[in-house]
PDB file of C-alpha atoms and ligand atoms in Angstrom:
ATOM      1  CA  MET A 154      30.664   0.128 -13.867  1.00 87.00           C
ATOM      2  CA  ALA A 155      32.500   3.063 -12.264  1.00 94.00           C
ATOM      3  CA  TYR A 156      29.964   5.273 -10.587  1.00 98.00           C
ATOM      4  CA  THR A 157      30.228   9.131 -10.488  1.00 97.00           C
ATOM      5  CA  ASP A 158      26.802   9.698  -9.474  1.00 97.00           C
ATOM      6  CA  ILE A 159      25.904   7.274  -7.063  1.00 98.00           C
ATOM      7  CA  LEU A 160      27.726   5.738  -3.898  1.00 98.00           C
ATOM      8  CA  TYR A 161      27.214   1.776  -3.428  1.00 98.00           C
ATOM      9  CA  GLU A 162      28.471  -0.234  -0.804  1.00 98.00           C
ATOM     10  CA  LYS A 163      27.967  -3.494   0.789  1.00 98.00           C
ATOM     11  CA  VAL A 164      27.874  -4.346   4.280  1.00 97.00           C
ATOM     12  CA  ASN A 165      26.686  -7.311   6.406  1.00 97.00           C
ATOM     13  CA  GLY A 166      24.073  -8.406   4.121  1.00 98.00           C
ATOM     14  CA  MET A 167      22.634  -4.723   3.481  1.00 98.00           C
ATOM     15  CA  ALA A 168      23.398  -3.126   0.080  1.00 98.00           C
ATOM     16  CA  ILE A 169      23.454   0.654   0.500  1.00 98.00           C
ATOM     17  CA  ILE A 170      22.643   2.814  -2.596  1.00 98.00           C
ATOM     18  CA  THR A 171      23.042   6.581  -2.107  1.00 98.00           C
ATOM     19  CA  ILE A 172      22.033   9.174  -4.941  1.00 98.00           C
ATOM     20  CA  ASN A 173      25.167  11.404  -4.701  1.00 98.00           C
ATOM     21  CA  ARG A 174      24.331  14.660  -6.542  1.00 98.00           C
ATOM     22  CA  PRO A 175      24.189  17.177  -3.785  1.00 97.00           C
ATOM     23  CA  GLN A 176      24.695  20.134  -5.744  1.00 96.00           C
ATOM     24  CA  VAL A 177      21.466  19.686  -7.611  1.00 96.00           C
ATOM     25  CA  TYR A 178      19.387  18.197  -4.275  1.00 98.00           C
ATOM     26  CA  ASN A 179      20.144  14.837  -5.616  1.00 98.00           C
ATOM     27  CA  ALA A 180      18.206  15.483  -8.844  1.00 97.00           C
ATOM     28  CA  PHE A 181      19.122  12.532 -11.541  1.00 96.00           C
ATOM     29  CA  ARG A 182      20.309  12.761 -14.693  1.00 94.00           C
ATOM     30  CA  PRO A 183      20.405   9.475 -17.492  1.00 93.00           C
ATOM     31  CA  LYS A 184      23.811   8.251 -15.967  1.00 94.00           C
ATOM     32  CA  THR A 185      22.499   8.601 -12.573  1.00 96.00           C
ATOM     33  CA  VAL A 186      19.556   6.191 -13.598  1.00 96.00           C
ATOM     34  CA  ARG A 187      21.937   3.814 -15.518  1.00 95.00           C
ATOM     35  CA  GLU A 188      23.891   3.782 -12.361  1.00 97.00           C
ATOM     36  CA  LEU A 189      21.095   2.971 -10.017  1.00 98.00           C
ATOM     37  CA  ILE A 190      19.756   0.221 -12.072  1.00 98.00           C
ATOM     38  CA  ASP A 191      23.378  -1.201 -12.373  1.00 98.00           C
ATOM     39  CA  ALA A 192      23.502  -1.476  -8.501  1.00 98.00           C
ATOM     40  CA  PHE A 193      20.059  -2.714  -8.251  1.00 98.00           C
ATOM     41  CA  ARG A 194      21.029  -5.566 -10.484  1.00 98.00           C
ATOM     42  CA  ASP A 195      24.269  -6.172  -8.577  1.00 98.00           C
ATOM     43  CA  ALA A 196      22.307  -6.371  -5.338  1.00 98.00           C
ATOM     44  CA  TRP A 197      19.722  -8.583  -7.122  1.00 98.00           C
ATOM     45  CA  ASP A 198      22.715 -11.052  -8.312  1.00 98.00           C
ATOM     46  CA  ASP A 199      24.585 -11.000  -5.021  1.00 98.00           C
ATOM     47  CA  ASN A 200      23.205 -14.052  -2.836  1.00 97.00           C
ATOM     48  CA  LYS A 201      24.564 -12.442   0.352  1.00 98.00           C
ATOM     49  CA  ILE A 202      22.550  -9.359  -0.118  1.00 98.00           C
ATOM     50  CA  GLY A 203      19.253  -9.643   1.724  1.00 98.00           C
ATOM     51  CA  VAL A 204      18.130  -6.202   1.871  1.00 98.00           C
ATOM     52  CA  VAL A 205      18.774  -2.946  -0.019  1.00 99.00           C
ATOM     53  CA  VAL A 206      18.346   0.715   1.273  1.00 98.00           C
ATOM     54  CA  LEU A 207      18.025   3.605  -1.025  1.00 99.00           C
ATOM     55  CA  THR A 208      18.963   6.904   0.475  1.00 98.00           C
ATOM     56  CA  GLY A 209      20.382  10.553  -0.711  1.00 98.00           C
ATOM     57  CA  THR A 210      23.729  12.101   0.120  1.00 98.00           C
ATOM     58  CA  GLY A 211      23.428  15.163   2.883  1.00 97.00           C
ATOM     59  CA  ASP A 212      20.749  16.682   4.684  1.00 95.00           C
ATOM     60  CA  LYS A 213      18.895  18.469   2.185  1.00 97.00           C
ATOM     61  CA  ALA A 214      17.567  16.056  -0.184  1.00 98.00           C
ATOM     62  CA  PHE A 215      16.490  12.240  -0.895  1.00 98.00           C
ATOM     63  CA  CYS A 216      15.972  12.809  -4.521  1.00 98.00           C
ATOM     64  CA  VAL A 217      14.224  15.957  -6.166  1.00 98.00           C
ATOM     65  CA  GLY A 218      13.496  13.823  -9.387  1.00 96.00           C
ATOM     66  CA  GLY A 219      14.651  14.673 -13.028  1.00 93.00           C
ATOM     67  CA  ASP A 220      17.793  17.165 -13.365  1.00 92.00           C
ATOM     68  CA  GLN A 221      15.837  20.208 -15.026  1.00 85.00           C
ATOM     69  CA  LYS A 222      19.083  21.552 -15.853  1.00 85.00           C
ATOM     70  CA  ASP A 223      19.695  18.651 -17.929  1.00 82.00           C
ATOM     71  CA  ARG A 224      16.452  18.591 -19.801  1.00 77.00           C
ATOM     72  CA  GLY A 225      16.594  19.572 -23.220  1.00 74.00           C
ATOM     73  CA  ASP A 226      13.693  20.687 -25.507  1.00 73.00           C
ATOM     74  CA  ASP A 227      12.575  17.044 -26.240  1.00 67.00           C
ATOM     75  CA  GLY A 228      13.683  15.040 -23.232  1.00 70.00           C
ATOM     76  CA  TYR A 229      16.794  13.752 -22.046  1.00 72.00           C
ATOM     77  CA  SER A 230      18.080  11.848 -24.886  1.00 54.00           C
ATOM     78  CA  GLU A 231      20.620  13.811 -26.024  1.00 52.00           C
ATOM     79  CA  GLU A 232      22.951  13.016 -23.095  1.00 53.00           C
ATOM     80  CA  SER A 233      21.682   9.386 -22.682  1.00 49.00           C
ATOM     81  CA  GLY A 234      21.762   8.484 -26.333  1.00 52.00           C
ATOM     82  CA  LEU A 235      18.614   6.671 -26.155  1.00 52.00           C
ATOM     83  CA  THR A 236      16.308   6.753 -29.235  1.00 51.00           C
ATOM     84  CA  ASN A 237      12.825   6.103 -27.221  1.00 58.00           C
ATOM     85  CA  GLY A 238      10.975   7.513 -24.355  1.00 66.00           C
ATOM     86  CA  ILE A 239      12.018  10.680 -22.399  1.00 78.00           C
ATOM     87  CA  GLY A 240      16.011   9.740 -22.346  1.00 80.00           C
ATOM     88  CA  LEU A 241      15.821   8.604 -18.664  1.00 89.00           C
ATOM     89  CA  GLU A 242      14.924   4.916 -17.859  1.00 92.00           C
ATOM     90  CA  VAL A 243      13.143   5.482 -14.962  1.00 94.00           C
ATOM     91  CA  GLU A 244      10.692   2.871 -15.885  1.00 94.00           C
ATOM     92  CA  THR A 245      13.574   0.522 -15.835  1.00 95.00           C
ATOM     93  CA  LEU A 246      14.592   1.461 -12.393  1.00 97.00           C
ATOM     94  CA  HIS A 247      11.136   1.289 -11.031  1.00 97.00           C
ATOM     95  CA  SER A 248      10.944  -2.286 -12.349  1.00 97.00           C
ATOM     96  CA  ALA A 249      14.021  -3.217 -10.929  1.00 98.00           C
ATOM     97  CA  ILE A 250      13.402  -1.576  -7.377  1.00 98.00           C
ATOM     98  CA  ARG A 251       9.829  -3.655  -7.496  1.00 98.00           C
ATOM     99  CA  ASN A 252      11.115  -6.750  -9.000  1.00 98.00           C
ATOM    100  CA  ILE A 253      14.496  -7.266  -7.153  1.00 98.00           C
ATOM    101  CA  PRO A 254      13.551 -10.694  -5.005  1.00 98.00           C
ATOM    102  CA  LYS A 255      14.346  -8.651  -1.876  1.00 98.00           C
ATOM    103  CA  PRO A 256      13.103  -6.065   0.460  1.00 98.00           C
ATOM    104  CA  VAL A 257      13.979  -2.382  -0.704  1.00 99.00           C
ATOM    105  CA  ILE A 258      13.863   0.289   2.078  1.00 99.00           C
ATOM    106  CA  ALA A 259      13.871   4.043   1.222  1.00 99.00           C
ATOM    107  CA  ALA A 260      15.605   6.093   3.894  1.00 98.00           C
ATOM    108  CA  VAL A 261      14.414   9.631   3.023  1.00 98.00           C
ATOM    109  CA  ASN A 262      16.715  11.834   4.378  1.00 98.00           C
ATOM    110  CA  GLY A 263      15.431  15.376   3.298  1.00 98.00           C
ATOM    111  CA  TYR A 264      13.054  16.321  -0.081  1.00 98.00           C
ATOM    112  CA  ALA A 265      11.486  13.671  -1.836  1.00 98.00           C
ATOM    113  CA  ILE A 266       9.985  15.382  -4.607  1.00 98.00           C
ATOM    114  CA  GLY A 267       9.078  14.553  -8.077  1.00 97.00           C
ATOM    115  CA  GLY A 268      10.464  11.679  -9.459  1.00 97.00           C
ATOM    116  CA  GLY A 269      12.329  11.404  -6.475  1.00 98.00           C
ATOM    117  CA  HIS A 270       8.913  11.106  -4.638  1.00 98.00           C
ATOM    118  CA  VAL A 271       8.202   8.363  -7.113  1.00 98.00           C
ATOM    119  CA  LEU A 272      11.405   6.316  -6.255  1.00 98.00           C
ATOM    120  CA  HIS A 273      10.483   6.087  -2.537  1.00 98.00           C
ATOM    121  CA  VAL A 274       6.762   5.367  -3.202  1.00 98.00           C
ATOM    122  CA  VAL A 275       7.785   2.329  -5.129  1.00 98.00           C
ATOM    123  CA  CYS A 276      10.250   0.952  -2.600  1.00 98.00           C
ATOM    124  CA  ASP A 277       8.749  -1.584  -0.258  1.00 98.00           C
ATOM    125  CA  LEU A 278       8.857   0.447   2.826  1.00 98.00           C
ATOM    126  CA  THR A 279      10.153   4.128   3.658  1.00 98.00           C
ATOM    127  CA  ILE A 280      11.677   5.346   6.853  1.00 98.00           C
ATOM    128  CA  ALA A 281      11.615   8.960   6.846  1.00 98.00           C
ATOM    129  CA  SER A 282      13.742  11.674   8.892  1.00 98.00           C
ATOM    130  CA  ASP A 283      11.394  14.113  10.780  1.00 98.00           C
ATOM    131  CA  GLN A 284      12.798  16.773   8.380  1.00 98.00           C
ATOM    132  CA  ALA A 285      11.957  14.852   5.176  1.00 98.00           C
ATOM    133  CA  ARG A 286       9.481  16.754   3.043  1.00 98.00           C
ATOM    134  CA  PHE A 287       7.314  14.977   0.335  1.00 98.00           C
ATOM    135  CA  GLY A 288       5.274  15.944  -2.897  1.00 98.00           C
ATOM    136  CA  GLN A 289       4.848  16.120  -6.401  1.00 98.00           C
ATOM    137  CA  VAL A 290       5.415  18.928  -8.779  1.00 97.00           C
ATOM    138  CA  GLY A 291       4.846  17.670 -12.282  1.00 96.00           C
ATOM    139  CA  PRO A 292       2.016  20.081 -13.215  1.00 97.00           C
ATOM    140  CA  LYS A 293       3.889  22.795 -11.782  1.00 96.00           C
ATOM    141  CA  VAL A 294       7.181  22.080 -14.250  1.00 95.00           C
ATOM    142  CA  GLY A 295       5.960  20.535 -17.096  1.00 95.00           C
ATOM    143  CA  SER A 296       5.899  16.817 -16.458  1.00 94.00           C
ATOM    144  CA  TYR A 297       4.189  13.791 -14.922  1.00 95.00           C
ATOM    145  CA  ASP A 298       4.401  10.233 -14.095  1.00 92.00           C
ATOM    146  CA  ALA A 299       1.264   8.560 -14.763  1.00 91.00           C
ATOM    147  CA  GLY A 300       2.343   5.125 -14.153  1.00 94.00           C
ATOM    148  CA  PHE A 301       3.627   3.696 -10.548  1.00 97.00           C
ATOM    149  CA  GLY A 302       3.956   7.449  -9.635  1.00 97.00           C
ATOM    150  CA  SER A 303       0.016   8.018  -9.835  1.00 97.00           C
ATOM    151  CA  ALA A 304      -1.889   4.656 -10.176  1.00 97.00           C
ATOM    152  CA  TYR A 305       0.312   3.026  -7.408  1.00 98.00           C
ATOM    153  CA  LEU A 306       0.495   5.857  -5.098  1.00 98.00           C
ATOM    154  CA  ALA A 307      -3.345   5.589  -5.084  1.00 98.00           C
ATOM    155  CA  ARG A 308      -3.128   2.476  -3.774  1.00 97.00           C
ATOM    156  CA  VAL A 309      -0.734   3.077  -1.152  1.00 98.00           C
ATOM    157  CA  ILE A 310      -2.759   6.262   0.327  1.00 98.00           C
ATOM    158  CA  GLY A 311      -6.154   6.345  -1.492  1.00 98.00           C
ATOM    159  CA  GLU A 312      -7.342   7.844  -4.645  1.00 98.00           C
ATOM    160  CA  LYS A 313      -8.531  11.449  -2.959  1.00 98.00           C
ATOM    161  CA  LYS A 314      -4.846  12.109  -1.077  1.00 98.00           C
ATOM    162  CA  ALA A 315      -3.279  10.845  -4.461  1.00 98.00           C
ATOM    163  CA  ARG A 316      -5.123  13.385  -6.792  1.00 98.00           C
ATOM    164  CA  GLU A 317      -4.348  16.124  -4.157  1.00 98.00           C
ATOM    165  CA  ILE A 318      -0.585  15.645  -4.164  1.00 98.00           C
ATOM    166  CA  TRP A 319      -0.551  15.442  -8.252  1.00 98.00           C
ATOM    167  CA  PHE A 320      -3.283  18.381  -8.534  1.00 98.00           C
ATOM    168  CA  LEU A 321      -2.015  21.025  -5.903  1.00 98.00           C
ATOM    169  CA  CYS A 322       2.016  20.018  -5.876  1.00 98.00           C
ATOM    170  CA  GLU A 323       1.923  21.081  -2.348  1.00 98.00           C
ATOM    171  CA  GLN A 324       4.575  19.528   0.313  1.00 98.00           C
ATOM    172  CA  TYR A 325       4.011  17.494   3.021  1.00 98.00           C
ATOM    173  CA  GLY A 326       5.901  16.701   6.374  1.00 98.00           C
ATOM    174  CA  ALA A 327       7.188  13.726   7.645  1.00 98.00           C
ATOM    175  CA  GLU A 328       4.532  13.153  10.208  1.00 98.00           C
ATOM    176  CA  GLU A 329       1.822  14.229   7.742  1.00 98.00           C
ATOM    177  CA  ALA A 330       2.890  11.467   5.347  1.00 98.00           C
ATOM    178  CA  LYS A 331       2.607   8.922   8.196  1.00 98.00           C
ATOM    179  CA  GLU A 332      -0.573   9.660   8.663  1.00 98.00           C
ATOM    180  CA  MET A 333      -1.158   9.118   5.201  1.00 98.00           C
ATOM    181  CA  GLY A 334       0.563   5.921   5.112  1.00 98.00           C
ATOM    182  CA  LEU A 335       2.948   7.133   2.890  1.00 98.00           C
ATOM    183  CA  VAL A 336       5.805   6.312   5.368  1.00 98.00           C
ATOM    184  CA  ASN A 337       6.236   3.269   7.584  1.00 98.00           C
ATOM    185  CA  LYS A 338       8.228   5.525  10.563  1.00 98.00           C
ATOM    186  CA  VAL A 339       9.473   8.879  11.174  1.00 98.00           C
ATOM    187  CA  VAL A 340      12.745   9.064  13.145  1.00 98.00           C
ATOM    188  CA  PRO A 341      15.004  12.061  14.463  1.00 98.00           C
ATOM    189  CA  HIS A 342      16.895  13.038  11.589  1.00 98.00           C
ATOM    190  CA  GLU A 343      20.294  11.917  13.189  1.00 98.00           C
ATOM    191  CA  LYS A 344      18.824   8.351  13.949  1.00 98.00           C
ATOM    192  CA  LEU A 345      17.958   7.661  10.360  1.00 98.00           C
ATOM    193  CA  ILE A 346      20.559   5.323   9.234  1.00 97.00           C
ATOM    194  CA  GLU A 347      20.639   3.702  12.621  1.00 98.00           C
ATOM    195  CA  GLU A 348      16.967   2.870  12.732  1.00 98.00           C
ATOM    196  CA  THR A 349      17.081   1.722   9.014  1.00 98.00           C
ATOM    197  CA  LYS A 350      19.822  -0.711   9.967  1.00 98.00           C
ATOM    198  CA  ILE A 351      17.920  -1.872  12.755  1.00 98.00           C
ATOM    199  CA  TRP A 352      15.033  -2.721  10.029  1.00 98.00           C
ATOM    200  CA  CYS A 353      17.242  -4.368   7.682  1.00 98.00           C
ATOM    201  CA  GLU A 354      18.720  -6.678  10.512  1.00 98.00           C
ATOM    202  CA  LYS A 355      15.253  -7.843  11.522  1.00 98.00           C
ATOM    203  CA  ILE A 356      14.660  -8.340   8.143  1.00 98.00           C
ATOM    204  CA  LEU A 357      18.186 -10.437   7.159  1.00 98.00           C
ATOM    205  CA  ASP A 358      16.852 -12.693  10.569  1.00 98.00           C
ATOM    206  CA  LYS A 359      13.491 -14.094   8.302  1.00 98.00           C
ATOM    207  CA  SER A 360      13.709 -16.411   5.283  1.00 98.00           C
ATOM    208  CA  PRO A 361      14.765 -15.086   2.107  1.00 98.00           C
ATOM    209  CA  THR A 362      12.279 -17.583   0.120  1.00 98.00           C
ATOM    210  CA  ALA A 363       9.373 -16.460   2.344  1.00 98.00           C
ATOM    211  CA  LEU A 364      10.335 -12.654   1.606  1.00 98.00           C
ATOM    212  CA  LYS A 365      10.727 -12.996  -2.115  1.00 98.00           C
ATOM    213  CA  MET A 366       7.454 -14.754  -2.278  1.00 98.00           C
ATOM    214  CA  LEU A 367       5.763 -12.373  -0.405  1.00 98.00           C
ATOM    215  CA  LYS A 368       7.233  -9.337  -2.311  1.00 98.00           C
ATOM    216  CA  TYR A 369       6.273 -11.150  -5.670  1.00 98.00           C
ATOM    217  CA  SER A 370       2.691 -11.669  -4.449  1.00 98.00           C
ATOM    218  CA  PHE A 371       2.351  -7.934  -3.291  1.00 98.00           C
ATOM    219  CA  ASN A 372       3.581  -7.075  -6.408  1.00 98.00           C
ATOM    220  CA  ALA A 373       1.361  -8.962  -8.769  1.00 97.00           C
ATOM    221  CA  ASP A 374      -1.537  -7.233  -7.643  1.00 95.00           C
ATOM    222  CA  SER A 375      -0.512  -4.104  -9.076  1.00 97.00           C
ATOM    223  CA  ALA A 376       1.585  -5.411 -11.993  1.00 97.00           C
ATOM    224  CA  HIS A 377      -0.592  -4.235 -14.746  1.00 96.00           C
ATOM    225  CA  ILE A 378       0.712  -0.453 -13.622  1.00 96.00           C
ATOM    226  CA  GLU A 379       3.917  -1.552 -15.334  1.00 94.00           C
ATOM    227  CA  GLY A 380       1.909  -0.947 -18.787  1.00 94.00           C
ATOM    228  CA  ILE A 381       0.488   2.099 -17.635  1.00 94.00           C
ATOM    229  CA  THR A 382       4.035   3.611 -16.971  1.00 92.00           C
ATOM    230  CA  GLN A 383       4.740   2.497 -20.496  1.00 91.00           C
ATOM    231  CA  LEU A 384       2.382   4.377 -22.017  1.00 92.00           C
ATOM    232  CA  SER A 385       2.767   7.336 -19.611  1.00 91.00           C
ATOM    233  CA  MET A 386       6.658   7.672 -20.628  1.00 90.00           C
ATOM    234  CA  GLY A 387       5.675   7.106 -24.494  1.00 89.00           C
ATOM    235  CA  SER A 388       3.155  10.139 -24.316  1.00 92.00           C
ATOM    236  CA  LEU A 389       5.406  11.896 -22.065  1.00 91.00           C
ATOM    237  CA  VAL A 390       8.222  12.163 -24.601  1.00 88.00           C
ATOM    238  CA  MET A 391       5.539  14.068 -26.895  1.00 91.00           C
ATOM    239  CA  TYR A 392       4.551  16.275 -24.204  1.00 94.00           C
ATOM    240  CA  TYR A 393       8.052  17.314 -23.166  1.00 90.00           C
ATOM    241  CA  SER A 394       8.825  19.084 -26.628  1.00 90.00           C
ATOM    242  CA  SER A 395       5.412  21.346 -26.324  1.00 95.00           C
ATOM    243  CA  GLU A 396       5.441  24.659 -25.592  1.00 96.00           C
ATOM    244  CA  GLU A 397       3.168  24.289 -22.650  1.00 97.00           C
ATOM    245  CA  ALA A 398       5.533  21.637 -21.018  1.00 95.00           C
ATOM    246  CA  LEU A 399       8.604  23.845 -21.769  1.00 95.00           C
ATOM    247  CA  GLU A 400       7.170  26.825 -19.868  1.00 97.00           C
ATOM    248  CA  GLY A 401       7.378  24.723 -16.783  1.00 96.00           C
ATOM    249  CA  ARG A 402      10.941  23.832 -17.297  1.00 93.00           C
ATOM    250  CA  ASN A 403      12.014  27.109 -18.374  1.00 95.00           C
ATOM    251  CA  ALA A 404      10.264  28.896 -15.165  1.00 96.00           C
ATOM    252  CA  PHE A 405      11.978  26.674 -12.874  1.00 94.00           C
ATOM    253  CA  ILE A 406      15.250  27.601 -14.302  1.00 93.00           C
ATOM    254  CA  GLU A 407      14.894  30.754 -14.935  1.00 96.00           C
ATOM    255  CA  LYS A 408      13.468  31.229 -11.070  1.00 96.00           C
ATOM    256  CA  ARG A 409      10.216  32.857 -12.189  1.00 98.00           C
ATOM    257  CA  PRO A 410       6.528  32.350 -11.977  1.00 97.00           C
ATOM    258  CA  VAL A 411       5.035  29.909 -14.434  1.00 97.00           C
ATOM    259  CA  ASN A 412       2.435  30.835 -16.471  1.00 97.00           C
ATOM    260  CA  PHE A 413       0.123  27.864 -17.555  1.00 97.00           C
ATOM    261  CA  ARG A 414      -2.985  29.669 -17.663  1.00 97.00           C
ATOM    262  CA  LYS A 415      -2.303  31.147 -21.311  1.00 96.00           C
ATOM    263  CA  TYR A 416      -2.328  27.479 -22.186  1.00 96.00           C
ATOM    264  CA  ARG A 417      -6.335  27.208 -20.957  1.00 93.00           C
ATOM    265  CA  ARG A 418      -7.913  28.413 -24.246  1.00 78.00           C
TER     266      ARG A 418
HETATM  267  C1  S0N B 776      13.190  20.451  -4.173  1.00 66.20           C
HETATM  268  C2  S0N B 776      12.730  21.924  -4.000  1.00 66.20           C
HETATM  269  C3  S0N B 776      11.273  22.014  -3.411  1.00 66.20           C
HETATM  270  C4  S0N B 776      13.795  22.677  -3.338  1.00 66.20           C
HETATM  271  O1  S0N B 776      13.229  24.009  -2.858  1.00 66.20           O
HETATM  272  P1  S0N B 776      14.273  24.985  -2.189  1.00 66.20           P
HETATM  273  O2  S0N B 776      14.569  24.441  -0.679  1.00 66.20           O
HETATM  274  O3  S0N B 776      13.323  26.112  -2.052  1.00 66.20           O
HETATM  275  O4  S0N B 776      15.554  24.995  -2.888  1.00 66.20           O
HETATM  276  P2  S0N B 776      15.821  25.518  -4.198  1.00 66.20           P
HETATM  277  O5  S0N B 776      16.566  26.986  -4.478  1.00 66.20           O
HETATM  278  O6  S0N B 776      14.556  25.451  -4.979  1.00 66.20           O
HETATM  279  O7  S0N B 776      16.908  24.227  -5.035  1.00 66.20           O
HETATM  280  C5  S0N B 776      17.995  24.213  -4.507  1.00 66.20           C
HETATM  281  C6  S0N B 776      18.936  24.036  -5.488  1.00 66.20           C
HETATM  282  O8  S0N B 776      18.856  22.861  -5.943  1.00 66.20           O
HETATM  283  C7  S0N B 776      18.472  22.828  -7.487  1.00 66.20           C
HETATM  284  N1  S0N B 776      17.295  21.945  -7.763  1.00 66.20           N
HETATM  285  C8  S0N B 776      16.469  21.404  -7.028  1.00 66.20           C
HETATM  286  N2  S0N B 776      15.508  20.680  -8.003  1.00 66.20           N
HETATM  287  C9  S0N B 776      16.256  20.539  -8.832  1.00 66.20           C
HETATM  288  C10 S0N B 776      16.162  19.718 -10.168  1.00 66.20           C
HETATM  289  N3  S0N B 776      14.874  18.731  -9.907  1.00 66.20           N
HETATM  290  N4  S0N B 776      16.733  19.680 -11.240  1.00 66.20           N
HETATM  291  C11 S0N B 776      18.005  20.786 -11.254  1.00 66.20           C
HETATM  292  N5  S0N B 776      18.196  21.399  -9.858  1.00 66.20           N
HETATM  293  C12 S0N B 776      17.422  21.313  -9.039  1.00 66.20           C
HETATM  294  C13 S0N B 776      17.833  24.342  -7.596  1.00 66.20           C
HETATM  295  O9  S0N B 776      18.005  25.102  -8.975  1.00 66.20           O
HETATM  296  C14 S0N B 776      18.766  25.068  -6.867  1.00 66.20           C
HETATM  297  O10 S0N B 776      19.954  25.132  -7.580  1.00 66.20           O
HETATM  298  P3  S0N B 776      20.812  26.646  -7.394  1.00 66.20           P
HETATM  299  O11 S0N B 776      20.674  27.466  -6.125  1.00 66.20           O
HETATM  300  O12 S0N B 776      22.099  26.344  -8.104  1.00 66.20           O
HETATM  301  O13 S0N B 776      19.652  27.183  -8.622  1.00 66.20           O
HETATM  302  C15 S0N B 776      12.456  22.873  -5.450  1.00 66.20           C
HETATM  303  O14 S0N B 776      13.966  22.926  -5.835  1.00 66.20           O
HETATM  304  C16 S0N B 776      11.744  22.051  -6.319  1.00 66.20           C
HETATM  305  O15 S0N B 776      10.485  22.248  -6.607  1.00 66.20           O
HETATM  306  N6  S0N B 776      12.439  21.608  -7.175  1.00 66.20           N
HETATM  307  C17 S0N B 776      12.014  20.915  -8.580  1.00 66.20           C
HETATM  308  C18 S0N B 776      11.879  19.680  -8.618  1.00 66.20           C
HETATM  309  C19 S0N B 776      11.526  19.180 -10.059  1.00 66.20           C
HETATM  310  O16 S0N B 776      11.014  19.797 -10.785  1.00 66.20           O
HETATM  311  N7  S0N B 776      11.662  17.921 -10.039  1.00 66.20           N
HETATM  312  C20 S0N B 776      11.389  17.196 -11.459  1.00 66.20           C
HETATM  313  C21 S0N B 776       9.815  16.833 -11.157  1.00 66.20           C
HETATM  314  N8  S0N B 776       9.419  16.301 -12.396  1.00 66.20           N
HETATM  315  C22 S0N B 776       8.128  15.641 -12.027  1.00 66.20           C
HETATM  316  O17 S0N B 776       7.432  15.616 -11.147  1.00 66.20           O
HETATM  317  C23 S0N B 776       7.722  14.787 -13.307  1.00 66.20           C
HETATM  318  C24 S0N B 776       7.319  13.417 -13.109  1.00 66.20           C
HETATM  319  C25 S0N B 776       8.529  12.658 -12.467  1.00 66.20           C
HETATM  320  O18 S0N B 776       8.852  12.433 -11.614  1.00 66.20           O
HETATM  321  C26 S0N B 776       9.572  12.073 -13.678  1.00 66.20           C
HETATM  322  C27 S0N B 776       9.239  10.839 -14.221  1.00 66.20           C
HETATM  323  C28 S0N B 776       9.669  10.303 -15.323  1.00 66.20           C
HETATM  324  C29 S0N B 776      10.973  10.780 -15.396  1.00 66.20           C
HETATM  325  C30 S0N B 776      11.266  11.890 -15.170  1.00 66.20           C
HETATM  326  C31 S0N B 776      10.574  12.587 -14.237  1.00 66.20           C
HETATM  327  C32 S0N B 776      11.010  13.637 -13.372  1.00 66.20           C
HETATM  328  O19 S0N B 776      11.247  13.698 -12.212  1.00 66.20           O
HETATM  329  O20 S0N B 776      11.433  14.749 -14.163  1.00 66.20           O
END
């Protein structure tokens, strides 16, 4: 597959996948998600690869979720040609990140927001630049991820904090994210890739089979969330075509305050 939306390189046992849409803060469209799945598949199949890094181009953003400018009135299906779901294969991407039998490290270089935040949550480890910002925005823009994005997040940082993140839609700095247990390490911005590679080297020194079995055993305890994700995406496609959800998308695109209060009647 020829990539336009991501960069993909393999160096000394590491596969580095970079979301490359800086003009929209590395938001993803259907093609981006397909390319990410393809790259994870390639890293999965390549026995020389022992660890995968997911990051974003530039200083501003890791990924800010679905591209709101590409979102139609009933999801993203026009562009993707998909007949099911919201038109973005995010559930397949989440499964690829979770099930690839090698550790995946998110190197968060800026905003990790919305669906972009969920991507780092499902990675095995997260190393954050001190400039990184974390948060969910679904209830502000007429969307939600009620699978790994919420149920698994609650396992990582606890129910109260996970509910706060989704219900208030605020942003959190890197140090605060570390205190919550949302990231493993915070490093000065300019050291992010260097430190991530040091972690990769440490992982590459370890037994690949032991790492694979440990990853599978960690996953087993939360595997049922995949079913919740499928239900979530199935309901999201219906929600996306509602006037209420479109108010969220339109307010963001039109750069105006959102008015969800009119739907509380
Ligand atoms: C990222 C934010 C906080 C940055 O704010 P800041 O610094 O004030 O910059 P802006 O001027 O707002 O943005 C800079 C430029 O980037 C564009 N842009 C930003 N985000 C997006 C986006 N998601 N899609 C398209 N363009 C984006 C801005 O428009 C601006 O460009 P110009 O100047 O040309 O207008 C802030 O921008 C922000 O909050 N963005 C919204 C993020 C967002 O809505 N993400 C989608 C969130 N969705 C969910 O959370 C739903 C659940 C979910 O994760 C999911 C699950 C399954 C499938 C899809 C999704 C999904 O993500 O939709």
